[in-house]
PDB file of C-alpha atoms and ligand atoms in Angstrom:
ATOM      1  CA  MET L   1      46.908 -64.087 187.712  1.00  0.00           C
ATOM      2  CA  GLN L   2      50.261 -62.361 187.587  1.00  0.00           C
ATOM      3  CA  ALA L   3      52.045 -65.331 189.152  1.00  0.00           C
ATOM      4  CA  LEU L   4      51.090 -67.498 186.187  1.00  0.00           C
ATOM      5  CA  ASP L   5      52.579 -64.982 183.727  1.00  0.00           C
ATOM      6  CA  THR L   6      55.781 -65.038 185.720  1.00  0.00           C
ATOM      7  CA  LEU L   7      55.829 -68.836 185.538  1.00  0.00           C
ATOM      8  CA  ASP L   8      55.296 -68.686 181.772  1.00  0.00           C
ATOM      9  CA  LYS L   9      58.221 -66.301 181.420  1.00  0.00           C
ATOM     10  CA  ALA L  10      60.376 -68.506 183.625  1.00  0.00           C
ATOM     11  CA  GLY L  11      59.620 -71.324 181.182  1.00  0.00           C
ATOM     12  CA  TYR L  12      57.571 -73.601 183.421  1.00  0.00           C
ATOM     13  CA  ARG L  13      55.296 -75.846 181.451  1.00  0.00           C
ATOM     14  CA  ARG L  14      51.568 -75.691 181.845  1.00  0.00           C
ATOM     15  CA  GLY L  15      50.185 -78.516 183.942  1.00  0.00           C
ATOM     16  CA  GLY L  16      53.366 -78.809 185.993  1.00  0.00           C
ATOM     17  CA  ALA L  17      53.487 -79.114 189.763  1.00  0.00           C
ATOM     18  CA  ARG L  18      54.529 -75.478 190.251  1.00  0.00           C
ATOM     19  CA  ARG L  19      51.569 -74.251 188.283  1.00  0.00           C
ATOM     20  CA  ALA L  20      49.157 -76.517 190.154  1.00  0.00           C
ATOM     21  CA  VAL L  21      50.529 -75.247 193.477  1.00  0.00           C
ATOM     22  CA  VAL L  22      50.340 -71.579 192.391  1.00  0.00           C
ATOM     23  CA  GLU L  23      46.764 -72.017 191.184  1.00  0.00           C
ATOM     24  CA  LEU L  24      45.713 -73.651 194.453  1.00  0.00           C
ATOM     25  CA  LEU L  25      47.432 -71.002 196.575  1.00  0.00           C
ATOM     26  CA  GLY L  26      45.988 -68.245 194.393  1.00  0.00           C
ATOM     27  CA  ARG L  27      42.517 -69.258 195.559  1.00  0.00           C
ATOM     28  CA  GLN L  28      43.465 -68.858 199.248  1.00  0.00           C
ATOM     29  CA  ASN L  29      43.235 -65.743 201.338  1.00  0.00           C
ATOM     30  CA  CYS L  30      45.854 -66.996 203.711  1.00  0.00           C
ATOM     31  CA  CYS L  31      48.475 -69.681 204.166  1.00  0.00           C
ATOM     32  CA  LEU L  32      48.418 -73.460 203.802  1.00  0.00           C
ATOM     33  CA  SER L  33      50.898 -76.072 204.975  1.00  0.00           C
ATOM     34  CA  ALA L  34      52.591 -78.323 202.398  1.00  0.00           C
ATOM     35  CA  GLN L  35      50.371 -81.173 203.632  1.00  0.00           C
ATOM     36  CA  GLU L  36      47.219 -79.073 203.134  1.00  0.00           C
ATOM     37  CA  ILE L  37      48.408 -78.153 199.623  1.00  0.00           C
ATOM     38  CA  PHE L  38      49.038 -81.843 198.899  1.00  0.00           C
ATOM     39  CA  ASP L  39      45.530 -82.739 200.161  1.00  0.00           C
ATOM     40  CA  GLY L  40      43.960 -79.820 198.259  1.00  0.00           C
ATOM     41  CA  LEU L  41      45.529 -80.912 194.962  1.00  0.00           C
ATOM     42  CA  ARG L  42      44.326 -84.486 195.456  1.00  0.00           C
ATOM     43  CA  LYS L  43      40.828 -83.210 196.135  1.00  0.00           C
ATOM     44  CA  ALA L  44      40.990 -81.062 192.993  1.00  0.00           C
ATOM     45  CA  ARG L  45      42.010 -84.217 191.069  1.00  0.00           C
ATOM     46  CA  ARG L  46      45.422 -82.797 190.262  1.00  0.00           C
ATOM     47  CA  PRO L  47      47.470 -85.116 192.454  1.00  0.00           C
ATOM     48  CA  VAL L  48      51.117 -84.125 192.874  1.00  0.00           C
ATOM     49  CA  GLY L  49      53.553 -86.147 195.005  1.00  0.00           C
ATOM     50  CA  ILE L  50      54.489 -84.592 198.342  1.00  0.00           C
ATOM     51  CA  ALA L  51      58.176 -84.324 197.314  1.00  0.00           C
ATOM     52  CA  SER L  52      57.112 -82.422 194.185  1.00  0.00           C
ATOM     53  CA  VAL L  53      54.934 -80.144 196.316  1.00  0.00           C
ATOM     54  CA  TYR L  54      57.969 -79.292 198.467  1.00  0.00           C
ATOM     55  CA  ARG L  55      60.178 -78.763 195.401  1.00  0.00           C
ATOM     56  CA  ALA L  56      57.522 -76.566 193.778  1.00  0.00           C
ATOM     57  CA  LEU L  57      57.177 -74.498 196.955  1.00  0.00           C
ATOM     58  CA  ASP L  58      60.959 -73.975 197.183  1.00  0.00           C
ATOM     59  CA  ALA L  59      61.079 -72.824 193.562  1.00  0.00           C
ATOM     60  CA  LEU L  60      58.061 -70.528 194.019  1.00  0.00           C
ATOM     61  CA  VAL L  61      59.590 -68.959 197.128  1.00  0.00           C
ATOM     62  CA  ASP L  62      62.791 -68.335 195.118  1.00  0.00           C
ATOM     63  CA  LEU L  63      60.721 -66.692 192.374  1.00  0.00           C
ATOM     64  CA  ARG L  64      59.050 -64.570 195.074  1.00  0.00           C
ATOM     65  CA  LEU L  65      55.619 -65.751 193.979  1.00  0.00           C
ATOM     66  CA  VAL L  66      54.992 -67.462 197.283  1.00  0.00           C
ATOM     67  CA  LYS L  67      55.868 -66.396 200.778  1.00  0.00           C
ATOM     68  CA  ARG L  68      56.892 -68.738 203.584  1.00  0.00           C
ATOM     69  CA  VAL L  69      54.976 -68.061 206.802  1.00  0.00           C
ATOM     70  CA  ASP L  70      56.525 -69.074 210.100  1.00  0.00           C
ATOM     71  CA  ALA L  71      53.755 -69.312 212.696  1.00  0.00           C
ATOM     72  CA  GLY L  72      56.194 -70.424 215.363  1.00  0.00           C
ATOM     73  CA  ASP L  73      54.819 -73.966 215.630  1.00  0.00           C
ATOM     74  CA  GLY L  74      57.431 -75.623 213.436  1.00  0.00           C
ATOM     75  CA  ILE L  75      55.043 -76.101 210.491  1.00  0.00           C
ATOM     76  CA  ALA L  76      56.068 -74.275 207.324  1.00  0.00           C
ATOM     77  CA  ARG L  77      53.090 -72.599 205.707  1.00  0.00           C
ATOM     78  CA  PHE L  78      52.896 -70.839 202.393  1.00  0.00           C
ATOM     79  CA  GLU L  79      50.748 -68.113 200.924  1.00  0.00           C
ATOM     80  CA  PRO L  80      50.669 -66.246 197.623  1.00  0.00           C
ATOM     81  CA  MET L  81      52.639 -63.001 197.465  1.00  0.00           C
ATOM     82  CA  SER L  82      50.054 -60.370 196.803  1.00  0.00           C
ATOM     83  CA  ALA L  83      50.649 -58.323 193.699  1.00  0.00           C
ATOM     84  CA  ASP L  84      48.693 -55.326 195.025  1.00  0.00           C
ATOM     85  CA  GLY L  85      50.621 -54.964 198.268  1.00  0.00           C
ATOM     86  CA  GLU L  86      47.821 -56.421 200.384  1.00  0.00           C
ATOM     87  CA  HIS L  87      49.405 -57.262 203.648  1.00  0.00           C
ATOM     88  CA  HIS L  88      48.285 -59.139 206.725  1.00  0.00           C
ATOM     89  CA  HIS L  89      49.550 -60.893 209.805  1.00  0.00           C
ATOM     90  CA  HIS L  90      48.674 -64.102 211.585  1.00  0.00           C
ATOM     91  CA  LEU L  91      46.935 -65.343 214.703  1.00  0.00           C
ATOM     92  CA  VAL L  92      47.847 -68.887 215.689  1.00  0.00           C
ATOM     93  CA  CYS L  93      45.842 -71.100 218.047  1.00  0.00           C
ATOM     94  CA  ARG L  94      48.183 -73.200 220.117  1.00  0.00           C
ATOM     95  CA  ASP L  95      45.438 -75.728 220.891  1.00  0.00           C
ATOM     96  CA  CYS L  96      43.926 -76.589 217.506  1.00  0.00           C
ATOM     97  CA  GLY L  97      46.685 -75.214 215.271  1.00  0.00           C
ATOM     98  CA  LYS L  98      44.333 -72.924 213.356  1.00  0.00           C
ATOM     99  CA  VAL L  99      45.968 -69.951 211.624  1.00  0.00           C
ATOM    100  CA  GLU L 100      43.919 -66.863 210.863  1.00  0.00           C
ATOM    101  CA  ALA L 101      44.739 -63.582 209.148  1.00  0.00           C
ATOM    102  CA  PHE L 102      44.354 -60.139 210.639  1.00  0.00           C
ATOM    103  CA  SER L 103      45.409 -56.669 209.610  1.00  0.00           C
ATOM    104  CA  ASP L 104      45.327 -53.349 211.387  1.00  0.00           C
ATOM    105  CA  PRO L 105      46.421 -50.003 209.930  1.00  0.00           C
ATOM    106  CA  ARG L 106      47.331 -48.754 213.416  1.00  0.00           C
ATOM    107  CA  LEU L 107      49.781 -51.627 213.783  1.00  0.00           C
ATOM    108  CA  GLU L 108      51.328 -50.796 210.394  1.00  0.00           C
ATOM    109  CA  ARG L 109      51.736 -47.137 211.346  1.00  0.00           C
ATOM    110  CA  ALA L 110      53.303 -48.089 214.690  1.00  0.00           C
ATOM    111  CA  ILE L 111      55.767 -50.446 212.976  1.00  0.00           C
ATOM    112  CA  ASP L 112      56.671 -47.765 210.402  1.00  0.00           C
ATOM    113  CA  ARG L 113      57.300 -45.303 213.191  1.00  0.00           C
ATOM    114  CA  VAL L 114      59.504 -47.704 215.141  1.00  0.00           C
ATOM    115  CA  ALA L 115      61.354 -48.825 212.000  1.00  0.00           C
ATOM    116  CA  GLY L 116      62.026 -45.179 211.091  1.00  0.00           C
ATOM    117  CA  GLY L 117      64.014 -44.709 214.269  1.00  0.00           C
ATOM    118  CA  LEU L 118      66.208 -47.783 213.944  1.00  0.00           C
ATOM    119  CA  GLY L 119      68.552 -46.646 211.191  1.00  0.00           C
ATOM    120  CA  TYR L 120      67.664 -49.660 209.045  1.00  0.00           C
ATOM    121  CA  SER L 121      65.994 -49.550 205.701  1.00  0.00           C
ATOM    122  CA  VAL L 122      63.202 -51.940 206.729  1.00  0.00           C
ATOM    123  CA  ASP L 123      61.189 -53.469 203.895  1.00  0.00           C
ATOM    124  CA  GLU L 124      59.522 -56.460 205.545  1.00  0.00           C
ATOM    125  CA  HIS L 125      58.141 -57.438 208.896  1.00  0.00           C
ATOM    126  CA  GLU L 126      56.360 -60.375 210.472  1.00  0.00           C
ATOM    127  CA  VAL L 127      53.886 -60.284 213.330  1.00  0.00           C
ATOM    128  CA  VAL L 128      52.492 -63.516 214.794  1.00  0.00           C
ATOM    129  CA  LEU L 129      50.099 -63.505 217.740  1.00  0.00           C
ATOM    130  CA  THR L 130      49.825 -66.852 219.504  1.00  0.00           C
ATOM    131  CA  GLY L 131      47.214 -68.027 221.998  1.00  0.00           C
ATOM    132  CA  ALA L 132      43.862 -69.811 222.075  1.00  0.00           C
ATOM    133  CA  CYS L 133      41.211 -69.144 219.425  1.00  0.00           C
ATOM    134  CA  ALA L 134      37.586 -68.306 220.275  1.00  0.00           C
ATOM    135  CA  ASP L 135      36.615 -71.992 220.009  1.00  0.00           C
ATOM    136  CA  CYS L 136      39.441 -73.238 222.212  1.00  0.00           C
ATOM    137  CA  ALA L 137      39.580 -70.465 224.833  1.00  0.00           C
TER     138      ALA L 137
HETATM  139 ZN1   ZN M 201      48.120 -65.231 205.754  1.00  0.00          ZN
HETATM  140 ZN1   ZN M 202      41.758 -73.260 218.488  1.00  0.00          ZN
HETATM  141 ZN1   ZN M 203      52.338 -55.468 208.687  1.00  0.00          ZN
END
């Protein structure tokens, strides 16, 4: 994984909290909250204190290895930055709090078109759709 090479170069020791967090996130297709990361590491028998999880996430966001996802519900979630430019957006269920990924090339083209007319050099965008999931609707 490219993120692990970057950590090596940045001088982070193997077995540290940052590495454990990167490895866990690297196995996800989408985002996890800090609490879910904490629980996931415990389950994987690599327990890391919650404060260390938060510190690791801050450092990884600074290194641009991890992206903070704001789903609009006040819970910070995190997902790996994709090295290959894979790009998706999020659906959030207001009832059960589930977050799912979606992507749509038509949406990307529409955003590019709009961005092109705004006079900004736009390099990032966020789209979050909120409502009730299929189970909760
Ligand atoms: Zn995601
Ligand atoms: Zn739901
Ligand atoms: Zn997009």
